[in-house]
Amino acid sequence: FGHEDIKRALLLQLVGGCTRKLPDGMRIRGDINICLMGDPGVAKSQLLKHVASIAPRGVYTTGKGSSGVGLTAAITKDVTTGELALEGGALVLADRGICAIDEFDKMDESDRTAIHEVMEQQTVSVAKAGIVATLNARAAVLAAANPLYGRYNRRKSLSENVNLPNSLLSRFDLMFLILDVADVDRD
């Protein structure tokens, strides 16, 4: 009920665009990155969970419970053989699908920087414990963020309201602001 424009955008994200390759060899991603920002209790998390559940390859995670390694890739040691193995995180597992990240604003700054490469080049580069690899992460990112002080302050700019750097906000193709407008009759 409601949020028709947002639901249309999420449908387009589910369908996805087409990746283009330019004559000079540059690749332009076809995936749409969307950020839902706004007051708590306006169904941002519900939209994320639903999109992740109906996407053929959807991964839902929270920013508070995920580290940069959990989103990108980790090196693990096999207990029996002692060999090192590379395990993909949420963004790698959502390759050619959608990675929904709730509470995006609650992530640590160091963990958030891991997403920059994924949203722009759609790869994850790993150089740990003698393993150097580049993993595909051609996932569309759907993120939800809450305002810094509980409610959105209309007198401040978007970057002042949401605890996200402009370098990360610029990587989103669509950003929606969902406000809880106080109404005595409807509330």
CSV table of C-alpha atoms in Angstrom, one decimal:
chain,number,residue,atom,x,y,z
A,1,PHE,CA,0.0,0.0,0.0
A,2,GLY,CA,1.6,3.3,-1.1
A,3,HIS,CA,5.2,4.0,-2.3
A,4,GLU,CA,4.3,3.4,-5.9
A,5,ASP,CA,7.4,5.1,-7.4
A,6,ILE,CA,9.6,3.2,-5.0
A,7,LYS,CA,8.0,-0.1,-6.0
A,8,ARG,CA,8.4,0.7,-9.7
A,9,ALA,CA,12.1,1.4,-9.1
A,10,LEU,CA,12.5,-1.9,-7.2
A,11,LEU,CA,10.8,-3.7,-10.0
A,12,LEU,CA,13.2,-2.2,-12.5
A,13,GLN,CA,16.1,-3.2,-10.2
A,14,LEU,CA,14.8,-6.8,-10.2
A,15,VAL,CA,14.5,-6.9,-14.0
A,16,GLY,CA,17.9,-5.1,-14.4
A,17,GLY,CA,19.3,-3.3,-17.3
A,18,CYS,CA,21.8,-4.4,-19.9
A,19,THR,CA,25.5,-4.1,-19.5
A,20,ARG,CA,27.1,-2.2,-22.3
A,21,LYS,CA,30.6,-2.5,-23.7
A,22,LEU,CA,31.9,0.7,-25.4
A,23,PRO,CA,34.2,0.6,-28.4
A,24,ASP,CA,37.2,1.6,-26.2
A,25,GLY,CA,36.7,-1.5,-24.0
A,26,MET,CA,35.0,0.3,-21.1
A,27,ARG,CA,32.1,-1.6,-19.5
A,28,ILE,CA,29.0,0.2,-18.2
A,29,ARG,CA,27.1,-1.7,-15.6
A,30,GLY,CA,23.4,-2.4,-16.2
A,31,ASP,CA,22.5,-2.9,-12.6
A,32,ILE,CA,20.6,-0.2,-10.7
A,33,ASN,CA,21.8,0.7,-7.2
A,34,ILE,CA,19.0,2.1,-5.0
A,35,CYS,CA,19.1,3.7,-1.5
A,36,LEU,CA,16.0,4.1,0.6
A,37,MET,CA,16.5,6.8,3.3
A,38,GLY,CA,14.0,8.1,5.8
A,39,ASP,CA,12.3,8.0,9.2
A,40,PRO,CA,12.1,4.7,11.1
A,41,GLY,CA,8.9,2.8,10.7
A,42,VAL,CA,8.1,3.6,7.1
A,43,ALA,CA,8.6,0.0,5.7
A,44,LYS,CA,12.1,0.3,4.4
A,45,SER,CA,13.2,-3.0,5.9
A,46,GLN,CA,10.0,-4.7,4.7
A,47,LEU,CA,10.7,-3.6,1.1
A,48,LEU,CA,14.3,-4.9,1.3
A,49,LYS,CA,13.3,-8.3,2.7
A,50,HIS,CA,10.6,-8.7,0.1
A,51,VAL,CA,12.9,-7.8,-2.8
A,52,ALA,CA,15.6,-10.2,-1.5
A,53,SER,CA,13.0,-13.0,-1.1
A,54,ILE,CA,11.6,-12.7,-4.7
A,55,ALA,CA,14.9,-12.1,-6.5
A,56,PRO,CA,16.3,-15.2,-8.1
A,57,ARG,CA,19.6,-14.5,-6.4
A,58,GLY,CA,18.8,-12.2,-3.4
A,59,VAL,CA,20.9,-11.9,-0.3
A,60,TYR,CA,19.6,-9.9,2.7
A,61,THR,CA,22.0,-8.6,5.4
A,62,THR,CA,22.2,-5.9,7.9
A,63,GLY,CA,24.9,-3.3,8.1
A,64,LYS,CA,25.2,-3.5,11.8
A,65,GLY,CA,25.8,-7.3,11.8
A,66,SER,CA,28.1,-7.4,8.7
A,67,SER,CA,31.7,-6.5,8.5
A,68,GLY,CA,33.6,-5.5,5.3
A,69,VAL,CA,34.9,-9.1,5.1
A,70,GLY,CA,31.4,-10.5,5.5
A,71,LEU,CA,30.2,-8.4,2.6
A,72,THR,CA,33.2,-9.0,0.3
A,73,ALA,CA,35.4,-12.0,0.9
A,74,ALA,CA,37.2,-13.8,3.7
A,75,ILE,CA,40.2,-16.2,3.9
A,76,THR,CA,39.5,-19.3,6.0
A,77,LYS,CA,41.7,-22.2,7.0
A,78,ASP,CA,40.5,-25.7,6.5
A,79,VAL,CA,40.7,-27.6,9.8
A,80,THR,CA,41.6,-31.0,8.4
A,81,THR,CA,44.0,-30.1,5.6
A,82,GLY,CA,45.3,-26.8,6.9
A,83,GLU,CA,44.9,-25.2,3.4
A,84,LEU,CA,43.7,-21.6,3.0
A,85,ALA,CA,40.4,-21.0,1.1
A,86,LEU,CA,38.7,-18.0,-0.2
A,87,GLU,CA,35.0,-17.6,0.8
A,88,GLY,CA,32.8,-15.0,-0.9
A,89,GLY,CA,30.7,-12.7,1.2
A,90,ALA,CA,27.2,-11.4,0.7
A,91,LEU,CA,28.0,-9.2,-2.3
A,92,VAL,CA,29.9,-12.0,-4.1
A,93,LEU,CA,27.1,-14.5,-3.3
A,94,ALA,CA,24.6,-12.1,-4.8
A,95,ASP,CA,26.5,-12.0,-8.1
A,96,ARG,CA,24.0,-11.4,-10.9
A,97,GLY,CA,21.3,-10.7,-8.3
A,98,ILE,CA,20.4,-8.2,-5.6
A,99,CYS,CA,22.2,-7.6,-2.3
A,100,ALA,CA,19.9,-5.9,0.2
A,101,ILE,CA,21.8,-4.1,3.0
A,102,ASP,CA,19.6,-2.9,5.9
A,103,GLU,CA,20.8,-0.3,8.5
A,104,PHE,CA,23.4,0.9,5.9
A,105,ASP,CA,24.2,4.0,8.0
A,106,LYS,CA,25.1,1.9,11.1
A,107,MET,CA,28.1,0.2,9.3
A,108,ASP,CA,31.6,1.2,10.3
A,109,GLU,CA,33.4,3.5,7.9
A,110,SER,CA,36.1,0.9,7.3
A,111,ASP,CA,33.5,-1.7,6.3
A,112,ARG,CA,31.7,0.8,4.1
A,113,THR,CA,34.8,1.4,2.0
A,114,ALA,CA,34.7,-2.2,0.8
A,115,ILE,CA,31.4,-1.4,-1.0
A,116,HIS,CA,32.9,1.4,-3.1
A,117,GLU,CA,34.6,-1.0,-5.5
A,118,VAL,CA,31.6,-3.3,-5.8
A,119,MET,CA,29.2,-0.5,-6.7
A,120,GLU,CA,31.5,1.0,-9.3
A,121,GLN,CA,33.6,-1.9,-10.9
A,122,GLN,CA,31.4,-4.7,-9.7
A,123,THR,CA,34.4,-6.7,-8.5
A,124,VAL,CA,35.9,-7.6,-5.2
A,125,SER,CA,39.7,-7.5,-5.0
A,126,VAL,CA,41.4,-9.6,-2.3
A,127,ALA,CA,45.0,-9.7,-1.3
A,128,LYS,CA,45.3,-11.6,2.0
A,129,ALA,CA,47.5,-14.4,3.3
A,130,GLY,CA,49.3,-14.9,0.0
A,131,ILE,CA,46.0,-15.1,-2.0
A,132,VAL,CA,45.5,-12.5,-4.6
A,133,ALA,CA,42.2,-12.7,-6.4
A,134,THR,CA,39.5,-10.7,-8.1
A,135,LEU,CA,35.9,-12.0,-7.6
A,136,ASN,CA,32.9,-11.0,-9.6
A,137,ALA,CA,30.2,-9.1,-7.6
A,138,ARG,CA,27.9,-8.0,-10.4
A,139,ALA,CA,25.1,-7.4,-7.9
A,140,ALA,CA,22.7,-4.5,-7.7
A,141,VAL,CA,22.8,-2.9,-4.2
A,142,LEU,CA,19.6,-2.1,-2.4
A,143,ALA,CA,20.4,-0.2,0.8
A,144,ALA,CA,18.2,1.3,3.6
A,145,ALA,CA,19.4,4.0,5.9
A,146,ASN,CA,17.9,5.9,8.8
A,147,PRO,CA,18.5,9.6,9.7
A,148,LEU,CA,21.3,10.5,12.0
A,149,TYR,CA,19.2,11.8,14.9
A,150,GLY,CA,16.1,9.5,14.7
A,151,ARG,CA,14.0,11.7,12.5
A,152,TYR,CA,14.8,13.5,9.2
A,153,ASN,CA,15.4,17.2,9.7
A,154,ARG,CA,14.1,19.1,6.6
A,155,ARG,CA,16.3,22.1,7.4
A,156,LYS,CA,19.5,20.1,6.9
A,157,SER,CA,20.9,18.7,3.7
A,158,LEU,CA,20.7,15.0,2.8
A,159,SER,CA,24.4,14.3,3.7
A,160,GLU,CA,23.9,16.1,7.1
A,161,ASN,CA,20.8,14.0,7.9
A,162,VAL,CA,22.3,10.6,6.9
A,163,ASN,CA,25.6,9.4,8.2
A,164,LEU,CA,27.0,8.5,4.8
A,165,PRO,CA,29.8,10.2,2.8
A,166,ASN,CA,29.1,11.9,-0.5
A,167,SER,CA,31.5,9.6,-2.2
A,168,LEU,CA,29.2,6.6,-1.4
A,169,LEU,CA,26.0,8.5,-2.0
A,170,SER,CA,27.1,9.4,-5.5
A,171,ARG,CA,27.4,5.7,-6.4
A,172,PHE,CA,23.6,5.2,-6.0
A,173,ASP,CA,21.6,5.6,-9.1
A,174,LEU,CA,18.3,6.2,-7.3
A,175,MET,CA,17.8,7.6,-3.8
A,176,PHE,CA,14.4,7.8,-2.2
A,177,LEU,CA,13.5,9.8,0.8
A,178,ILE,CA,10.6,8.3,2.8
A,179,LEU,CA,9.2,10.6,5.5
A,180,ASP,CA,6.7,9.8,8.2
A,181,VAL,CA,4.4,12.8,8.0
A,182,ALA,CA,2.5,13.3,11.3
A,183,ASP,CA,-1.2,13.2,10.6
A,184,VAL,CA,-3.7,13.0,13.5
A,185,ASP,CA,-6.4,11.3,11.4
A,186,ARG,CA,-4.2,8.7,9.7
A,187,ASP,CA,-1.9,7.8,12.7
